[in-house]
Amino acid sequence: MAKFGLALVMILVIQGFVTFSKAQLKMGFYDQTCPYAEKIVQDVVNQHIHNAPSLAAGLIRMHFHDCFVRGCDGSILINATSSNQQVEKLAPPNLTVRGFDFIDKVKSALESKCPGIVSCADIITLATRDSIVAIGGPTWNVPTGRRDGRISNFAEARNNIPPPFGNFTTLITLFGNQGLDVKDLVLLSGAHTIGVSHCSSFSNRLFNFTGVGDQDPSMDSEYVDNLKSRRCLSLADNTTKVEMDPGSRNTFDLSYYKLVLKRRGLFESDAALTMNPAALAQVKRFAGGSEQEFFTEFSKSMEKMGRIGVKTGSDGEIRRTCAFVN
């Protein structure tokens, strides 16, 4: 009886291990079911990125916001199907996220070759990597096999996505909730080397930082004056866009970190990186280091982020249309 019990335990352990293994992300997940899946994604990216290099910034932001809410499951793509449905896409952090139409283009290309096989979550992850590479940025491994979530929640997006006005405590708490650390925070913030921001995301630093018509003392005063006189002319401006890394918004480089040290990051969250000794040490390291070192470390953090809370195996679904649950 004891031998039988031991054998049964061993069988269950082996079965559990097999189930666990099958449920993991892996490189080349679609090699048998859709052999050209990754090439199709890359081709669509390359067809569009040179005419619209800003797409890279839009996609990496979408990927980041998706992974911080219910994991990297494509839930940011889901549209509301009724007037009272509150989905992630409608939450304040996501109102200026771009790239939804592009993800639909990629999905259509894949569905025409391999219907019902490639998840929207994997499309976001692959397209983000390929777009960054296309503008001269780093590459990283993208193991695939993510499945799409069925739930998209407004409140979770509002509460879990790190805000541009977050202080260091807020940022490291939200990153820590996803299994990311100080180094990941500094590295992933480095994505601010590309893209633009609306004035409304930082104008309080220029015009009304503590509610008495003052400016943020942690921001370079000359830079504040320049922004107030040439770009964000009033606190009410919510349409003007400003480069996060002036002069090289489509170039993936180290200049973001140099701007942060000069107190010229646009967001409070940028300035927050200088308020903690460990974070500041990392900022200084990358500002004074080689681009290749930054690329290598950034790639590790991107791959780590891409594994947050993924749904695999029989969890979730493969959406036929990225904007709607099956």
PDB file of N, CA and C in Angstrom, residues 82-177:
ATOM      1  N   SER A  82     -21.170  48.454 -23.868  1.00  0.00           N
ATOM      2  CA  SER A  82     -22.380  49.148 -23.428  1.00  0.00           C
ATOM      3  C   SER A  82     -21.951  50.474 -22.814  1.00  0.00           C
ATOM      4  N   SER A  83     -22.892  51.383 -22.702  1.00  0.00           N
ATOM      5  CA  SER A  83     -22.566  52.729 -22.221  1.00  0.00           C
ATOM      6  C   SER A  83     -22.114  52.750 -20.765  1.00  0.00           C
ATOM      7  N   ASN A  84     -22.467  51.727 -20.010  1.00  0.00           N
ATOM      8  CA  ASN A  84     -22.089  51.725 -18.593  1.00  0.00           C
ATOM      9  C   ASN A  84     -20.900  50.811 -18.305  1.00  0.00           C
ATOM     10  N   GLN A  85     -20.294  50.235 -19.336  1.00  0.00           N
ATOM     11  CA  GLN A  85     -19.131  49.375 -19.125  1.00  0.00           C
ATOM     12  C   GLN A  85     -17.875  50.223 -19.037  1.00  0.00           C
ATOM     13  N   GLN A  86     -17.135  50.068 -17.958  1.00  0.00           N
ATOM     14  CA  GLN A  86     -15.931  50.854 -17.715  1.00  0.00           C
ATOM     15  C   GLN A  86     -14.694  49.985 -17.935  1.00  0.00           C
ATOM     16  N   VAL A  87     -14.079  50.110 -19.096  1.00  0.00           N
ATOM     17  CA  VAL A  87     -12.921  49.290 -19.447  1.00  0.00           C
ATOM     18  C   VAL A  87     -11.617  50.078 -19.264  1.00  0.00           C
ATOM     19  N   GLU A  88     -10.496  49.373 -19.296  1.00  0.00           N
ATOM     20  CA  GLU A  88      -9.179  49.994 -19.092  1.00  0.00           C
ATOM     21  C   GLU A  88      -8.920  51.152 -20.046  1.00  0.00           C
ATOM     22  N   LYS A  89      -9.325  50.975 -21.275  1.00  0.00           N
ATOM     23  CA  LYS A  89      -9.061  51.945 -22.330  1.00  0.00           C
ATOM     24  C   LYS A  89      -9.617  53.327 -21.987  1.00  0.00           C
ATOM     25  N   LEU A  90     -10.664  53.364 -21.142  1.00  0.00           N
ATOM     26  CA  LEU A  90     -11.318  54.624 -20.793  1.00  0.00           C
ATOM     27  C   LEU A  90     -10.747  55.274 -19.539  1.00  0.00           C
ATOM     28  N   ALA A  91      -9.833  54.585 -18.857  1.00  0.00           N
ATOM     29  CA  ALA A  91      -9.246  55.121 -17.627  1.00  0.00           C
ATOM     30  C   ALA A  91      -8.283  56.268 -17.966  1.00  0.00           C
ATOM     31  N   PRO A  92      -8.169  57.258 -17.083  1.00  0.00           N
ATOM     32  CA  PRO A  92      -7.314  58.431 -17.361  1.00  0.00           C
ATOM     33  C   PRO A  92      -5.913  58.107 -17.875  1.00  0.00           C
ATOM     34  N   PRO A  93      -5.198  57.109 -17.322  1.00  0.00           N
ATOM     35  CA  PRO A  93      -3.843  56.854 -17.833  1.00  0.00           C
ATOM     36  C   PRO A  93      -3.810  56.400 -19.289  1.00  0.00           C
ATOM     37  N   ASN A  94      -4.954  55.883 -19.776  1.00  0.00           N
ATOM     38  CA  ASN A  94      -4.965  55.299 -21.121  1.00  0.00           C
ATOM     39  C   ASN A  94      -5.641  56.161 -22.180  1.00  0.00           C
ATOM     40  N   LEU A  95      -6.132  57.314 -21.792  1.00  0.00           N
ATOM     41  CA  LEU A  95      -6.869  58.142 -22.751  1.00  0.00           C
ATOM     42  C   LEU A  95      -5.977  58.654 -23.885  1.00  0.00           C
ATOM     43  N   THR A  96      -4.687  58.720 -23.661  1.00  0.00           N
ATOM     44  CA  THR A  96      -3.778  59.191 -24.712  1.00  0.00           C
ATOM     45  C   THR A  96      -2.897  58.067 -25.257  1.00  0.00           C
ATOM     46  N   VAL A  97      -3.212  56.827 -24.911  1.00  0.00           N
ATOM     47  CA  VAL A  97      -2.474  55.691 -25.475  1.00  0.00           C
ATOM     48  C   VAL A  97      -2.826  55.560 -26.953  1.00  0.00           C
ATOM     49  N   ARG A  98      -1.805  55.360 -27.786  1.00  0.00           N
ATOM     50  CA  ARG A  98      -2.018  55.226 -29.228  1.00  0.00           C
ATOM     51  C   ARG A  98      -1.550  53.851 -29.708  1.00  0.00           C
ATOM     52  N   GLY A  99      -2.034  53.462 -30.889  1.00  0.00           N
ATOM     53  CA  GLY A  99      -1.561  52.223 -31.503  1.00  0.00           C
ATOM     54  C   GLY A  99      -2.615  51.141 -31.624  1.00  0.00           C
ATOM     55  N   PHE A 100      -3.835  51.420 -31.165  1.00  0.00           N
ATOM     56  CA  PHE A 100      -4.888  50.402 -31.204  1.00  0.00           C
ATOM     57  C   PHE A 100      -5.195  49.963 -32.642  1.00  0.00           C
ATOM     58  N   ASP A 101      -5.289  50.924 -33.551  1.00  0.00           N
ATOM     59  CA  ASP A 101      -5.562  50.590 -34.956  1.00  0.00           C
ATOM     60  C   ASP A 101      -4.432  49.761 -35.550  1.00  0.00           C
ATOM     61  N   PHE A 102      -3.215  50.063 -35.136  1.00  0.00           N
ATOM     62  CA  PHE A 102      -2.081  49.307 -35.656  1.00  0.00           C
ATOM     63  C   PHE A 102      -2.134  47.853 -35.193  1.00  0.00           C
ATOM     64  N   ILE A 103      -2.452  47.632 -33.932  1.00  0.00           N
ATOM     65  CA  ILE A 103      -2.570  46.261 -33.428  1.00  0.00           C
ATOM     66  C   ILE A 103      -3.653  45.513 -34.206  1.00  0.00           C
ATOM     67  N   ASP A 104      -4.736  46.198 -34.538  1.00  0.00           N
ATOM     68  CA  ASP A 104      -5.788  45.575 -35.350  1.00  0.00           C
ATOM     69  C   ASP A 104      -5.262  45.182 -36.729  1.00  0.00           C
ATOM     70  N   LYS A 105      -4.398  46.000 -37.321  1.00  0.00           N
ATOM     71  CA  LYS A 105      -3.809  45.673 -38.626  1.00  0.00           C
ATOM     72  C   LYS A 105      -2.979  44.396 -38.535  1.00  0.00           C
ATOM     73  N   VAL A 106      -2.176  44.316 -37.491  1.00  0.00           N
ATOM     74  CA  VAL A 106      -1.338  43.130 -37.315  1.00  0.00           C
ATOM     75  C   VAL A 106      -2.213  41.892 -37.101  1.00  0.00           C
ATOM     76  N   LYS A 107      -3.234  42.038 -36.284  1.00  0.00           N
ATOM     77  CA  LYS A 107      -4.133  40.924 -36.011  1.00  0.00           C
ATOM     78  C   LYS A 107      -4.804  40.439 -37.302  1.00  0.00           C
ATOM     79  N   SER A 108      -5.242  41.366 -38.143  1.00  0.00           N
ATOM     80  CA  SER A 108      -5.887  40.998 -39.406  1.00  0.00           C
ATOM     81  C   SER A 108      -4.927  40.216 -40.299  1.00  0.00           C
ATOM     82  N   ALA A 109      -3.675  40.668 -40.350  1.00  0.00           N
ATOM     83  CA  ALA A 109      -2.673  39.976 -41.163  1.00  0.00           C
ATOM     84  C   ALA A 109      -2.457  38.548 -40.666  1.00  0.00           C
ATOM     85  N   LEU A 110      -2.434  38.378 -39.355  1.00  0.00           N
ATOM     86  CA  LEU A 110      -2.249  37.042 -38.774  1.00  0.00           C
ATOM     87  C   LEU A 110      -3.480  36.169 -38.957  1.00  0.00           C
ATOM     88  N   GLU A 111      -4.652  36.750 -38.779  1.00  0.00           N
ATOM     89  CA  GLU A 111      -5.890  35.977 -38.920  1.00  0.00           C
ATOM     90  C   GLU A 111      -6.068  35.469 -40.348  1.00  0.00           C
ATOM     91  N   SER A 112      -5.570  36.216 -41.327  1.00  0.00           N
ATOM     92  CA  SER A 112      -5.707  35.789 -42.721  1.00  0.00           C
ATOM     93  C   SER A 112      -4.849  34.562 -43.020  1.00  0.00           C
ATOM     94  N   LYS A 113      -3.790  34.368 -42.243  1.00  0.00           N
ATOM     95  CA  LYS A 113      -2.896  33.217 -42.445  1.00  0.00           C
ATOM     96  C   LYS A 113      -3.134  32.102 -41.438  1.00  0.00           C
ATOM     97  N   CYS A 114      -3.402  32.478 -40.194  1.00  0.00           N
ATOM     98  CA  CYS A 114      -3.531  31.485 -39.111  1.00  0.00           C
ATOM     99  C   CYS A 114      -4.689  31.884 -38.207  1.00  0.00           C
ATOM    100  N   PRO A 115      -5.917  31.703 -38.650  1.00  0.00           N
ATOM    101  CA  PRO A 115      -7.061  32.154 -37.841  1.00  0.00           C
ATOM    102  C   PRO A 115      -7.131  31.500 -36.467  1.00  0.00           C
ATOM    103  N   GLY A 116      -7.346  32.360 -35.453  1.00  0.00           N
ATOM    104  CA  GLY A 116      -7.575  31.851 -34.105  1.00  0.00           C
ATOM    105  C   GLY A 116      -6.365  31.283 -33.404  1.00  0.00           C
ATOM    106  N   ILE A 117      -5.172  31.637 -33.854  1.00  0.00           N
ATOM    107  CA  ILE A 117      -3.958  31.031 -33.292  1.00  0.00           C
ATOM    108  C   ILE A 117      -3.155  32.000 -32.428  1.00  0.00           C
ATOM    109  N   VAL A 118      -2.902  33.200 -32.932  1.00  0.00           N
ATOM    110  CA  VAL A 118      -1.990  34.128 -32.248  1.00  0.00           C
ATOM    111  C   VAL A 118      -2.778  35.113 -31.390  1.00  0.00           C
ATOM    112  N   SER A 119      -2.384  35.224 -30.134  1.00  0.00           N
ATOM    113  CA  SER A 119      -3.112  36.094 -29.197  1.00  0.00           C
ATOM    114  C   SER A 119      -2.785  37.560 -29.417  1.00  0.00           C
ATOM    115  N   CYS A 120      -3.702  38.394 -29.023  1.00  0.00           N
ATOM    116  CA  CYS A 120      -3.493  39.843 -29.077  1.00  0.00           C
ATOM    117  C   CYS A 120      -2.409  40.262 -28.080  1.00  0.00           C
ATOM    118  N   ALA A 121      -2.337  39.546 -26.961  1.00  0.00           N
ATOM    119  CA  ALA A 121      -1.308  39.835 -25.959  1.00  0.00           C
ATOM    120  C   ALA A 121       0.084  39.618 -26.533  1.00  0.00           C
ATOM    121  N   ASP A 122       0.271  38.541 -27.304  1.00  0.00           N
ATOM    122  CA  ASP A 122       1.566  38.301 -27.946  1.00  0.00           C
ATOM    123  C   ASP A 122       1.833  39.319 -29.038  1.00  0.00           C
ATOM    124  N   ILE A 123       0.784  39.750 -29.724  1.00  0.00           N
ATOM    125  CA  ILE A 123       0.967  40.754 -30.775  1.00  0.00           C
ATOM    126  C   ILE A 123       1.516  42.058 -30.197  1.00  0.00           C
ATOM    127  N   ILE A 124       0.941  42.515 -29.080  1.00  0.00           N
ATOM    128  CA  ILE A 124       1.449  43.744 -28.439  1.00  0.00           C
ATOM    129  C   ILE A 124       2.924  43.580 -28.085  1.00  0.00           C
ATOM    130  N   THR A 125       3.254  42.443 -27.495  1.00  0.00           N
ATOM    131  CA  THR A 125       4.613  42.213 -27.007  1.00  0.00           C
ATOM    132  C   THR A 125       5.616  42.138 -28.151  1.00  0.00           C
ATOM    133  N   LEU A 126       5.274  41.403 -29.204  1.00  0.00           N
ATOM    134  CA  LEU A 126       6.165  41.276 -30.359  1.00  0.00           C
ATOM    135  C   LEU A 126       6.289  42.595 -31.120  1.00  0.00           C
ATOM    136  N   ALA A 127       5.162  43.266 -31.341  1.00  0.00           N
ATOM    137  CA  ALA A 127       5.178  44.519 -32.105  1.00  0.00           C
ATOM    138  C   ALA A 127       5.959  45.598 -31.372  1.00  0.00           C
ATOM    139  N   THR A 128       5.871  45.606 -30.042  1.00  0.00           N
ATOM    140  CA  THR A 128       6.650  46.572 -29.260  1.00  0.00           C
ATOM    141  C   THR A 128       8.134  46.355 -29.483  1.00  0.00           C
ATOM    142  N   ARG A 129       8.569  45.119 -29.307  1.00  0.00           N
ATOM    143  CA  ARG A 129      10.000  44.801 -29.507  1.00  0.00           C
ATOM    144  C   ARG A 129      10.444  45.181 -30.920  1.00  0.00           C
ATOM    145  N   ASP A 130       9.666  44.770 -31.925  1.00  0.00           N
ATOM    146  CA  ASP A 130      10.060  45.000 -33.319  1.00  0.00           C
ATOM    147  C   ASP A 130      10.097  46.485 -33.673  1.00  0.00           C
ATOM    148  N   SER A 131       9.197  47.268 -33.083  1.00  0.00           N
ATOM    149  CA  SER A 131       9.172  48.704 -33.379  1.00  0.00           C
ATOM    150  C   SER A 131      10.371  49.416 -32.760  1.00  0.00           C
ATOM    151  N   ILE A 132      10.764  48.999 -31.567  1.00  0.00           N
ATOM    152  CA  ILE A 132      11.943  49.597 -30.923  1.00  0.00           C
ATOM    153  C   ILE A 132      13.205  49.258 -31.713  1.00  0.00           C
ATOM    154  N   VAL A 133      13.299  48.023 -32.167  1.00  0.00           N
ATOM    155  CA  VAL A 133      14.442  47.619 -32.997  1.00  0.00           C
ATOM    156  C   VAL A 133      14.471  48.443 -34.291  1.00  0.00           C
ATOM    157  N   ALA A 134      13.294  48.661 -34.875  1.00  0.00           N
ATOM    158  CA  ALA A 134      13.204  49.364 -36.163  1.00  0.00           C
ATOM    159  C   ALA A 134      13.682  50.810 -36.088  1.00  0.00           C
ATOM    160  N   ILE A 135      13.631  51.423 -34.907  1.00  0.00           N
ATOM    161  CA  ILE A 135      14.123  52.805 -34.790  1.00  0.00           C
ATOM    162  C   ILE A 135      15.555  52.852 -34.239  1.00  0.00           C
ATOM    163  N   GLY A 136      16.194  51.686 -34.200  1.00  0.00           N
ATOM    164  CA  GLY A 136      17.593  51.644 -33.778  1.00  0.00           C
ATOM    165  C   GLY A 136      17.806  51.347 -32.310  1.00  0.00           C
ATOM    166  N   GLY A 137      16.749  50.930 -31.613  1.00  0.00           N
ATOM    167  CA  GLY A 137      16.854  50.600 -30.201  1.00  0.00           C
ATOM    168  C   GLY A 137      17.258  49.155 -29.977  1.00  0.00           C
ATOM    169  N   PRO A 138      17.253  48.711 -28.727  1.00  0.00           N
ATOM    170  CA  PRO A 138      17.681  47.351 -28.402  1.00  0.00           C
ATOM    171  C   PRO A 138      16.666  46.297 -28.820  1.00  0.00           C
ATOM    172  N   THR A 139      17.135  45.074 -28.930  1.00  0.00           N
ATOM    173  CA  THR A 139      16.240  43.946 -29.117  1.00  0.00           C
ATOM    174  C   THR A 139      16.213  43.133 -27.833  1.00  0.00           C
ATOM    175  N   TRP A 140      15.258  42.258 -27.700  1.00  0.00           N
ATOM    176  CA  TRP A 140      15.203  41.357 -26.542  1.00  0.00           C
ATOM    177  C   TRP A 140      14.399  40.124 -26.917  1.00  0.00           C
ATOM    178  N   ASN A 141      14.581  39.072 -26.154  1.00  0.00           N
ATOM    179  CA  ASN A 141      13.833  37.837 -26.387  1.00  0.00           C
ATOM    180  C   ASN A 141      12.368  38.046 -26.041  1.00  0.00           C
ATOM    181  N   VAL A 142      11.487  37.541 -26.889  1.00  0.00           N
ATOM    182  CA  VAL A 142      10.055  37.560 -26.597  1.00  0.00           C
ATOM    183  C   VAL A 142       9.532  36.125 -26.660  1.00  0.00           C
ATOM    184  N   PRO A 143       9.598  35.414 -25.533  1.00  0.00           N
ATOM    185  CA  PRO A 143       8.943  34.102 -25.503  1.00  0.00           C
ATOM    186  C   PRO A 143       7.444  34.316 -25.667  1.00  0.00           C
ATOM    187  N   THR A 144       6.793  33.442 -26.387  1.00  0.00           N
ATOM    188  CA  THR A 144       5.375  33.619 -26.694  1.00  0.00           C
ATOM    189  C   THR A 144       4.533  32.496 -26.092  1.00  0.00           C
ATOM    190  N   GLY A 145       3.226  32.626 -26.269  1.00  0.00           N
ATOM    191  CA  GLY A 145       2.283  31.672 -25.682  1.00  0.00           C
ATOM    192  C   GLY A 145       1.316  32.341 -24.731  1.00  0.00           C
ATOM    193  N   ARG A 146       1.349  33.685 -24.685  1.00  0.00           N
ATOM    194  CA  ARG A 146       0.377  34.410 -23.866  1.00  0.00           C
ATOM    195  C   ARG A 146      -1.026  34.188 -24.434  1.00  0.00           C
ATOM    196  N   ARG A 147      -1.996  34.164 -23.542  1.00  0.00           N
ATOM    197  CA  ARG A 147      -3.387  34.133 -23.971  1.00  0.00           C
ATOM    198  C   ARG A 147      -4.065  35.421 -23.531  1.00  0.00           C
ATOM    199  N   ASP A 148      -5.189  35.711 -24.166  1.00  0.00           N
ATOM    200  CA  ASP A 148      -5.862  36.990 -23.942  1.00  0.00           C
ATOM    201  C   ASP A 148      -6.823  36.926 -22.758  1.00  0.00           C
ATOM    202  N   GLY A 149      -6.833  38.001 -21.967  1.00  0.00           N
ATOM    203  CA  GLY A 149      -7.753  38.093 -20.846  1.00  0.00           C
ATOM    204  C   GLY A 149      -9.168  38.411 -21.311  1.00  0.00           C
ATOM    205  N   ARG A 150     -10.117  38.109 -20.462  1.00  0.00           N
ATOM    206  CA  ARG A 150     -11.528  38.365 -20.774  1.00  0.00           C
ATOM    207  C   ARG A 150     -12.091  39.539 -19.986  1.00  0.00           C
ATOM    208  N   ILE A 151     -11.287  40.078 -19.058  1.00  0.00           N
ATOM    209  CA  ILE A 151     -11.769  41.149 -18.177  1.00  0.00           C
ATOM    210  C   ILE A 151     -10.922  42.397 -18.378  1.00  0.00           C
ATOM    211  N   SER A 152     -11.594  43.542 -18.479  1.00  0.00           N
ATOM    212  CA  SER A 152     -10.906  44.830 -18.589  1.00  0.00           C
ATOM    213  C   SER A 152     -11.578  45.789 -17.621  1.00  0.00           C
ATOM    214  N   ASN A 153     -10.801  46.314 -16.667  1.00  0.00           N
ATOM    215  CA  ASN A 153     -11.389  47.042 -15.552  1.00  0.00           C
ATOM    216  C   ASN A 153     -10.811  48.458 -15.426  1.00  0.00           C
ATOM    217  N   PHE A 154     -11.673  49.430 -15.527  1.00  0.00           N
ATOM    218  CA  PHE A 154     -11.323  50.856 -15.446  1.00  0.00           C
ATOM    219  C   PHE A 154     -10.574  51.161 -14.154  1.00  0.00           C
ATOM    220  N   ALA A 155     -11.133  50.751 -13.026  1.00  0.00           N
ATOM    221  CA  ALA A 155     -10.553  51.099 -11.721  1.00  0.00           C
ATOM    222  C   ALA A 155      -9.169  50.498 -11.542  1.00  0.00           C
ATOM    223  N   GLU A 156      -8.970  49.290 -12.031  1.00  0.00           N
ATOM    224  CA  GLU A 156      -7.662  48.652 -11.900  1.00  0.00           C
ATOM    225  C   GLU A 156      -6.605  49.402 -12.718  1.00  0.00           C
ATOM    226  N   ALA A 157      -6.998  49.896 -13.880  1.00  0.00           N
ATOM    227  CA  ALA A 157      -6.057  50.690 -14.691  1.00  0.00           C
ATOM    228  C   ALA A 157      -5.728  52.003 -13.986  1.00  0.00           C
ATOM    229  N   ARG A 158      -6.735  52.638 -13.457  1.00  0.00           N
ATOM    230  CA  ARG A 158      -6.527  53.919 -12.758  1.00  0.00           C
ATOM    231  C   ARG A 158      -5.613  53.744 -11.549  1.00  0.00           C
ATOM    232  N   ASN A 159      -5.745  52.626 -10.857  1.00  0.00           N
ATOM    233  CA  ASN A 159      -5.030  52.431  -9.595  1.00  0.00           C
ATOM    234  C   ASN A 159      -3.663  51.767  -9.738  1.00  0.00           C
ATOM    235  N   ASN A 160      -3.444  51.012 -10.807  1.00  0.00           N
ATOM    236  CA  ASN A 160      -2.231  50.199 -10.909  1.00  0.00           C
ATOM    237  C   ASN A 160      -1.161  50.743 -11.847  1.00  0.00           C
ATOM    238  N   ILE A 161      -1.552  51.593 -12.787  1.00  0.00           N
ATOM    239  CA  ILE A 161      -0.569  52.139 -13.729  1.00  0.00           C
ATOM    240  C   ILE A 161       0.172  53.298 -13.067  1.00  0.00           C
ATOM    241  N   PRO A 162       1.507  53.243 -13.001  1.00  0.00           N
ATOM    242  CA  PRO A 162       2.269  54.326 -12.358  1.00  0.00           C
ATOM    243  C   PRO A 162       1.984  55.673 -13.021  1.00  0.00           C
ATOM    244  N   PRO A 163       1.603  56.668 -12.234  1.00  0.00           N
ATOM    245  CA  PRO A 163       1.225  57.973 -12.801  1.00  0.00           C
ATOM    246  C   PRO A 163       2.438  58.877 -13.010  1.00  0.00           C
ATOM    247  N   PRO A 164       2.346  59.827 -13.941  1.00  0.00           N
ATOM    248  CA  PRO A 164       3.455  60.757 -14.167  1.00  0.00           C
ATOM    249  C   PRO A 164       3.717  61.663 -12.969  1.00  0.00           C
ATOM    250  N   PHE A 165       2.722  61.800 -12.089  1.00  0.00           N
ATOM    251  CA  PHE A 165       2.888  62.641 -10.898  1.00  0.00           C
ATOM    252  C   PHE A 165       3.280  61.823  -9.668  1.00  0.00           C
ATOM    253  N   GLY A 166       3.641  60.560  -9.855  1.00  0.00           N
ATOM    254  CA  GLY A 166       3.973  59.710  -8.716  1.00  0.00           C
ATOM    255  C   GLY A 166       5.316  60.052  -8.087  1.00  0.00           C
ATOM    256  N   ASN A 167       5.363  60.022  -6.741  1.00  0.00           N
ATOM    257  CA  ASN A 167       6.647  60.179  -6.056  1.00  0.00           C
ATOM    258  C   ASN A 167       7.338  58.817  -5.993  1.00  0.00           C
ATOM    259  N   PHE A 168       8.549  58.777  -5.427  1.00  0.00           N
ATOM    260  CA  PHE A 168       9.304  57.520  -5.457  1.00  0.00           C
ATOM    261  C   PHE A 168       8.583  56.401  -4.711  1.00  0.00           C
ATOM    262  N   THR A 169       7.992  56.704  -3.580  1.00  0.00           N
ATOM    263  CA  THR A 169       7.292  55.674  -2.795  1.00  0.00           C
ATOM    264  C   THR A 169       6.147  55.060  -3.600  1.00  0.00           C
ATOM    265  N   THR A 170       5.381  55.905  -4.259  1.00  0.00           N
ATOM    266  CA  THR A 170       4.277  55.412  -5.090  1.00  0.00           C
ATOM    267  C   THR A 170       4.802  54.541  -6.220  1.00  0.00           C
ATOM    268  N   LEU A 171       5.838  55.011  -6.881  1.00  0.00           N
ATOM    269  CA  LEU A 171       6.379  54.277  -8.029  1.00  0.00           C
ATOM    270  C   LEU A 171       6.919  52.919  -7.631  1.00  0.00           C
ATOM    271  N   ILE A 172       7.742  52.871  -6.590  1.00  0.00           N
ATOM    272  CA  ILE A 172       8.362  51.595  -6.236  1.00  0.00           C
ATOM    273  C   ILE A 172       7.327  50.621  -5.677  1.00  0.00           C
ATOM    274  N   THR A 173       6.266  51.156  -5.064  1.00  0.00           N
ATOM    275  CA  THR A 173       5.181  50.287  -4.588  1.00  0.00           C
ATOM    276  C   THR A 173       4.461  49.651  -5.769  1.00  0.00           C
ATOM    277  N   LEU A 174       4.113  50.448  -6.771  1.00  0.00           N
ATOM    278  CA  LEU A 174       3.392  49.932  -7.935  1.00  0.00           C
ATOM    279  C   LEU A 174       4.269  48.980  -8.752  1.00  0.00           C
ATOM    280  N   PHE A 175       5.549  49.297  -8.864  1.00  0.00           N
ATOM    281  CA  PHE A 175       6.466  48.388  -9.559  1.00  0.00           C
ATOM    282  C   PHE A 175       6.648  47.105  -8.752  1.00  0.00           C
ATOM    283  N   GLY A 176       6.808  47.253  -7.444  1.00  0.00           N
ATOM    284  CA  GLY A 176       6.980  46.084  -6.589  1.00  0.00           C
ATOM    285  C   GLY A 176       5.787  45.149  -6.639  1.00  0.00           C
ATOM    286  N   ASN A 177       4.598  45.711  -6.782  1.00  0.00           N
ATOM    287  CA  ASN A 177       3.392  44.874  -6.892  1.00  0.00           C
ATOM    288  C   ASN A 177       3.455  43.958  -8.109  1.00  0.00           C
TER     289      ASN A 177
END
